[in-house]
CSV table of C-alpha atoms in Angstrom, one decimal:
chain,number,residue,atom,x,y,z
A,263,MET,CA,110.3,13.4,-67.7
A,264,LYS,CA,113.2,12.6,-65.3
A,265,GLY,CA,116.2,10.4,-65.8
A,266,LYS,CA,117.8,8.0,-63.3
A,267,GLY,CA,121.2,7.6,-64.9
A,268,ALA,CA,121.2,3.9,-65.8
A,269,SER,CA,124.2,2.4,-67.5
A,270,LEU,CA,124.2,-0.3,-70.1
A,271,ALA,CA,126.0,-2.5,-67.6
A,272,GLU,CA,122.7,-2.9,-65.9
A,273,THR,CA,120.9,-4.2,-69.0
A,274,THR,CA,120.6,-7.3,-71.2
A,275,GLN,CA,122.6,-5.5,-74.0
A,276,SER,CA,125.9,-7.4,-74.0
A,277,PHE,CA,127.6,-5.5,-76.9
A,278,LEU,CA,128.8,-1.9,-77.3
A,279,VAL,CA,127.4,0.4,-79.9
A,280,GLU,CA,129.9,3.0,-81.1
A,281,ASN,CA,128.3,6.4,-81.6
A,282,PRO,CA,124.7,5.3,-81.1
A,283,ILE,CA,122.0,7.5,-82.6
A,284,PHE,CA,119.6,6.7,-79.7
A,285,GLU,CA,120.7,6.2,-76.0
A,286,ILE,CA,117.6,5.1,-74.1
A,287,ARG,CA,117.9,5.1,-70.3
A,288,GLN,CA,115.3,3.5,-67.9
A,289,LEU,CA,112.4,4.5,-70.1
A,290,SER,CA,109.0,3.7,-68.5
A,291,VAL,CA,105.6,4.6,-69.9
A,292,TRP,CA,102.2,4.5,-68.4
A,293,TYR,CA,98.7,5.0,-70.0
A,294,LYS,CA,96.9,6.4,-67.0
A,295,ALA,CA,97.4,3.7,-64.3
A,296,GLN,CA,98.7,0.9,-66.6
A,297,GLN,CA,102.4,0.6,-67.0
A,298,VAL,CA,103.3,-0.4,-70.5
A,299,LEU,CA,107.1,0.0,-70.6
A,300,LYS,CA,109.4,-0.9,-67.7
A,301,ASP,CA,112.9,0.6,-67.4
A,302,VAL,CA,114.0,0.1,-71.0
A,303,THR,CA,117.7,0.8,-71.4
A,304,MET,CA,119.5,0.2,-74.7
A,305,ASP,CA,121.5,1.9,-77.4
A,306,ILE,CA,120.4,1.9,-81.1
A,307,PRO,CA,123.1,2.0,-83.8
A,308,GLU,CA,123.1,4.6,-86.6
A,309,LYS,CA,122.4,3.6,-90.2
A,310,GLN,CA,121.4,0.1,-89.3
A,311,VAL,CA,118.1,-1.7,-89.2
A,312,THR,CA,116.9,-2.6,-85.6
A,313,ALA,CA,113.9,-4.9,-85.3
A,314,ILE,CA,111.7,-5.0,-82.3
A,315,ILE,CA,109.9,-8.4,-81.9
A,316,GLY,CA,107.7,-9.9,-79.2
A,317,PRO,CA,104.2,-11.2,-78.5
A,318,SER,CA,101.2,-8.9,-79.0
A,319,GLY,CA,100.6,-6.4,-76.3
A,320,CYS,CA,104.2,-6.5,-75.0
A,321,GLY,CA,104.8,-2.7,-75.6
A,322,LYS,CA,106.6,-2.8,-79.0
A,323,SER,CA,104.5,0.0,-80.6
A,324,THR,CA,104.6,2.1,-77.4
A,325,PHE,CA,108.4,1.8,-77.4
A,326,LEU,CA,108.6,2.8,-81.1
A,327,ARG,CA,106.4,5.8,-80.6
A,328,SER,CA,108.4,6.9,-77.6
A,329,LEU,CA,111.4,7.5,-79.9
A,330,ASN,CA,109.7,10.5,-81.6
A,331,ARG,CA,107.2,11.5,-78.9
A,332,MET,CA,104.1,10.2,-80.8
A,333,ASN,CA,102.9,9.0,-77.4
A,334,ASP,CA,102.5,12.6,-76.3
A,335,LEU,CA,99.3,12.6,-78.4
A,336,ILE,CA,97.6,9.9,-76.2
A,337,PRO,CA,95.6,11.3,-73.3
A,338,GLY,CA,96.8,10.1,-69.9
A,339,MET,CA,100.3,9.1,-71.1
A,340,ARG,CA,103.1,9.6,-68.7
A,341,ALA,CA,106.8,8.8,-69.2
A,342,GLU,CA,109.9,8.6,-67.0
A,343,GLY,CA,113.5,8.1,-68.0
A,344,GLN,CA,115.5,9.6,-70.9
A,345,VAL,CA,115.7,9.1,-74.7
A,346,PHE,CA,118.8,10.8,-76.1
A,347,PHE,CA,118.8,11.4,-79.8
A,348,ARG,CA,122.3,12.4,-80.9
A,349,GLY,CA,123.0,13.4,-77.3
A,350,LEU,CA,119.8,15.5,-76.9
A,351,ASN,CA,117.1,14.3,-74.5
A,352,ILE,CA,114.1,14.6,-76.7
A,353,TYR,CA,111.8,14.8,-73.6
A,354,ALA,CA,113.5,17.9,-72.2
A,355,ARG,CA,111.0,20.8,-71.8
A,356,SER,CA,113.0,23.0,-74.2
A,357,VAL,CA,112.6,20.5,-77.1
A,358,ASP,CA,109.9,21.0,-79.7
A,359,PRO,CA,108.2,17.6,-80.4
A,360,VAL,CA,107.3,18.8,-83.9
A,361,GLU,CA,111.0,19.2,-84.7
A,362,VAL,CA,111.6,15.8,-83.2
A,363,ARG,CA,109.1,14.2,-85.5
A,364,ARG,CA,110.5,16.0,-88.5
A,365,ARG,CA,114.0,14.5,-87.8
A,366,ILE,CA,112.5,11.1,-86.8
A,367,GLY,CA,109.8,10.1,-89.3
A,368,MET,CA,107.2,7.4,-88.9
A,369,VAL,CA,105.4,4.9,-91.2
A,370,PHE,CA,102.4,3.2,-89.8
A,371,GLN,CA,100.9,-0.3,-90.0
A,372,VAL,CA,98.1,0.5,-92.4
A,373,PRO,CA,99.0,2.8,-95.3
A,374,ASN,CA,97.5,6.3,-94.6
A,375,PRO,CA,97.8,8.5,-97.7
A,376,PHE,CA,96.1,11.8,-97.5
A,377,PRO,CA,93.0,12.5,-99.7
A,378,LYS,CA,95.2,14.3,-102.2
A,379,SER,CA,97.1,13.5,-105.4
A,380,ILE,CA,100.3,11.4,-105.3
A,381,PHE,CA,102.3,14.6,-105.9
A,382,GLU,CA,100.6,16.5,-103.1
A,383,ASN,CA,101.0,13.7,-100.6
A,384,VAL,CA,104.8,13.9,-101.0
A,385,ALA,CA,104.8,17.7,-101.2
A,386,PHE,CA,102.7,18.1,-98.1
A,387,GLY,CA,105.5,18.0,-95.5
A,388,LEU,CA,107.7,20.1,-97.7
A,389,ARG,CA,105.1,22.8,-97.9
A,390,ILE,CA,104.3,23.0,-94.2
A,391,ASN,CA,108.1,23.1,-93.4
A,392,GLY,CA,108.5,26.1,-95.7
A,393,PHE,CA,110.5,24.4,-98.5
A,394,ASN,CA,111.4,27.0,-101.1
A,395,GLY,CA,113.4,25.0,-103.5
A,396,ASP,CA,112.4,23.1,-106.6
A,397,LEU,CA,109.3,21.3,-105.4
A,398,LYS,CA,108.9,19.0,-108.4
A,399,ALA,CA,112.5,17.9,-108.2
A,400,LYS,CA,112.2,17.2,-104.5
A,401,VAL,CA,109.0,15.2,-105.0
A,402,GLN,CA,110.7,13.1,-107.7
A,403,TRP,CA,113.8,12.6,-105.5
A,404,ALA,CA,111.6,11.3,-102.6
A,405,LEU,CA,109.6,9.0,-104.9
A,406,GLU,CA,112.8,7.6,-106.4
A,407,ARG,CA,114.2,6.9,-102.9
A,408,ALA,CA,110.9,5.0,-102.1
A,409,ALA,CA,111.3,3.0,-105.3
A,410,LEU,CA,108.0,4.3,-106.6
A,411,TRP,CA,108.9,7.0,-109.2
A,412,ASP,CA,108.9,4.7,-112.2
A,413,GLU,CA,105.4,3.4,-111.4
A,414,VAL,CA,103.8,6.8,-110.8
A,415,LYS,CA,105.7,9.4,-112.9
A,416,HIS,CA,103.0,9.5,-115.6
A,417,CYS,CA,100.1,9.9,-113.1
A,418,LEU,CA,101.4,12.2,-110.3
A,419,HIS,CA,98.1,14.1,-110.2
A,420,LYS,CA,96.0,10.9,-109.8
A,421,SER,CA,94.4,10.3,-106.3
A,422,ALA,CA,96.7,8.4,-104.0
A,423,PHE,CA,93.7,6.2,-103.2
A,424,GLU,CA,93.9,4.7,-106.7
A,425,LEU,CA,97.3,3.1,-105.9
A,426,SER,CA,97.6,-0.5,-104.7
A,427,GLY,CA,98.2,-1.2,-101.0
A,428,GLY,CA,101.9,-1.7,-101.5
A,429,GLN,CA,102.2,1.4,-103.6
A,430,GLN,CA,100.3,3.4,-101.0
A,431,GLN,CA,102.8,2.2,-98.3
A,432,ARG,CA,105.8,3.2,-100.5
A,433,LEU,CA,104.0,6.6,-101.0
A,434,CYS,CA,103.8,7.1,-97.3
A,435,ILE,CA,107.5,6.2,-97.0
A,436,ALA,CA,108.3,8.8,-99.8
A,437,ARG,CA,106.2,11.4,-97.9
A,438,ALA,CA,108.2,10.7,-94.7
A,439,LEU,CA,111.5,10.8,-96.6
A,440,ALA,CA,110.8,14.1,-98.4
A,441,VAL,CA,111.7,16.1,-95.3
A,442,GLU,CA,115.0,14.2,-95.0
A,443,PRO,CA,114.6,12.6,-91.6
A,444,GLU,CA,117.6,11.0,-89.9
A,445,VAL,CA,115.6,8.1,-88.6
A,446,LEU,CA,112.6,6.2,-90.0
A,447,LEU,CA,110.4,4.4,-87.5
A,448,MET,CA,108.2,1.6,-89.1
A,449,ASP,CA,105.3,0.0,-87.2
A,450,GLU,CA,104.4,-3.3,-88.8
A,451,PRO,CA,104.7,-1.7,-92.3
A,452,CYS,CA,104.0,-4.9,-94.2
A,453,SER,CA,101.3,-6.5,-92.1
A,454,ALA,CA,98.5,-5.4,-94.4
A,455,LEU,CA,100.4,-6.2,-97.6
A,456,ASP,CA,100.7,-9.3,-99.9
A,457,PRO,CA,104.0,-11.2,-100.3
A,458,ILE,CA,105.0,-9.3,-103.5
A,459,ALA,CA,104.4,-5.9,-101.9
A,460,THR,CA,106.2,-7.1,-98.7
A,461,ALA,CA,109.2,-8.1,-100.7
A,462,LYS,CA,109.4,-4.6,-102.3
A,463,ILE,CA,109.2,-2.9,-98.9
A,464,GLU,CA,111.9,-5.2,-97.6
A,465,ASP,CA,114.2,-4.5,-100.6
A,466,LEU,CA,113.5,-0.8,-100.0
A,467,ILE,CA,114.5,-1.0,-96.3
A,468,HIS,CA,117.7,-2.7,-97.3
A,469,GLU,CA,118.5,0.2,-99.6
A,470,LEU,CA,117.4,3.0,-97.3
A,471,LYS,CA,119.6,2.0,-94.4
A,472,ARG,CA,122.6,3.4,-96.3
A,473,GLU,CA,121.2,6.8,-95.6
A,474,VAL,CA,118.8,6.6,-92.6
A,475,THR,CA,118.6,4.7,-89.4
A,476,ILE,CA,115.6,2.3,-89.4
A,477,VAL,CA,113.8,0.9,-86.3
A,478,ILE,CA,111.0,-1.5,-87.3
A,479,VAL,CA,108.4,-3.3,-85.2
A,480,THR,CA,107.4,-6.6,-86.8
A,481,HIS,CA,105.3,-9.6,-85.7
A,482,ASN,CA,107.1,-11.6,-88.4
A,483,MET,CA,110.2,-13.3,-87.1
A,484,GLN,CA,111.3,-14.4,-90.5
A,485,GLN,CA,111.1,-10.8,-91.7
A,486,ALA,CA,113.2,-9.6,-88.7
A,487,ALA,CA,115.8,-12.2,-89.5
A,488,ARG,CA,115.9,-11.2,-93.2
A,489,ILE,CA,116.1,-7.4,-92.9
A,490,SER,CA,117.5,-6.4,-89.5
A,491,ASP,CA,121.1,-6.0,-88.3
A,492,TYR,CA,120.0,-6.0,-84.6
A,493,THR,CA,117.0,-7.3,-82.8
A,494,ALA,CA,115.4,-6.6,-79.5
A,495,PHE,CA,113.0,-9.1,-77.9
A,496,MET,CA,110.3,-7.5,-75.7
A,497,PHE,CA,108.1,-9.2,-73.2
A,498,LEU,CA,105.6,-7.6,-70.8
A,499,GLY,CA,107.0,-4.1,-71.3
A,500,GLU,CA,110.6,-5.1,-70.9
A,501,VAL,CA,113.5,-5.6,-73.4
A,502,LEU,CA,114.7,-9.0,-72.3
A,503,GLU,CA,117.4,-9.4,-74.9
A,504,PHE,CA,119.0,-7.1,-77.5
A,505,ALA,CA,121.8,-8.4,-79.8
A,506,PRO,CA,123.0,-8.6,-83.4
A,507,THR,CA,120.2,-10.4,-85.2
A,508,GLY,CA,122.2,-13.5,-86.2
A,509,LEU,CA,123.3,-14.0,-82.6
A,510,LEU,CA,119.9,-13.5,-81.1
A,511,PHE,CA,118.2,-15.9,-83.5
A,512,THR,CA,120.9,-18.7,-83.2
A,513,LYS,CA,122.1,-18.3,-79.6
A,514,PRO,CA,119.5,-16.5,-77.5
A,515,LYS,CA,120.5,-16.1,-73.9
A,516,ASP,CA,117.1,-15.6,-72.3
A,517,PRO,CA,114.9,-18.7,-72.0
A,518,LYS,CA,111.8,-16.6,-72.9
A,519,THR,CA,113.5,-15.4,-76.1
A,520,GLU,CA,114.3,-19.0,-77.0
A,521,ALA,CA,110.7,-20.1,-76.3
A,522,TYR,CA,109.3,-17.3,-78.4
A,523,LEU,CA,111.6,-17.9,-81.4
A,524,ALA,CA,110.7,-21.6,-81.2
A,525,GLY,CA,107.0,-20.7,-81.4
A,526,ARG,CA,106.1,-22.0,-77.9
A,527,PHE,CA,104.2,-18.8,-77.2
A,528,GLY,CA,103.3,-15.5,-79.0
């Protein structure tokens, strides 16, 4: 993966992020011959919630997966540009993608608990990373952070599949948090959930940003407005606009952003 040294002066980002956790420079991604991302350059602030919005098929999930190299697992994927995480280019040959994914966790659109108990779901990442501390205490700590402990503390050895959809999603968040990532990527985490479960996830996101940076892809503009501090609007593989959420929703600069927010396409 090669970089081209783009500066933020060349982008639609009109504000300065102090000490960004991600510095993305001219990131382009192809799946075989199809280009999905086109020269994305932006900074993502630490311990804030950044929402990625845009119409279906615009590259939101590809962009999100580029932040922890999940795209590496897709045959025929090719990337150019640079993604700096705390100053380290995560696509450098010397960087271990497994370590990248430990530090930058991910929660997917559909809850995907393992066919194990609630306890073993949370303990899984700890075990494979060689955790040698108090496993029970660590599992409890992760479940508490995911606002699930009080609901499952009496049935930790029950199958994770017996939980509701919203509980399963919070279990997946607890599983990701157990290894103490610095960033949590969320790809449409509420799209399969009912309004009550969605509200619990949104409350959880609000609490978690005190400790971790969150980047969330959402098709729900109202959700982005409720939970995010910054929002990026993507269209046909490009980030057309990136700004503090209140500013982007009330005074969008790009006509396509304004049209999307007004519901004229999407």
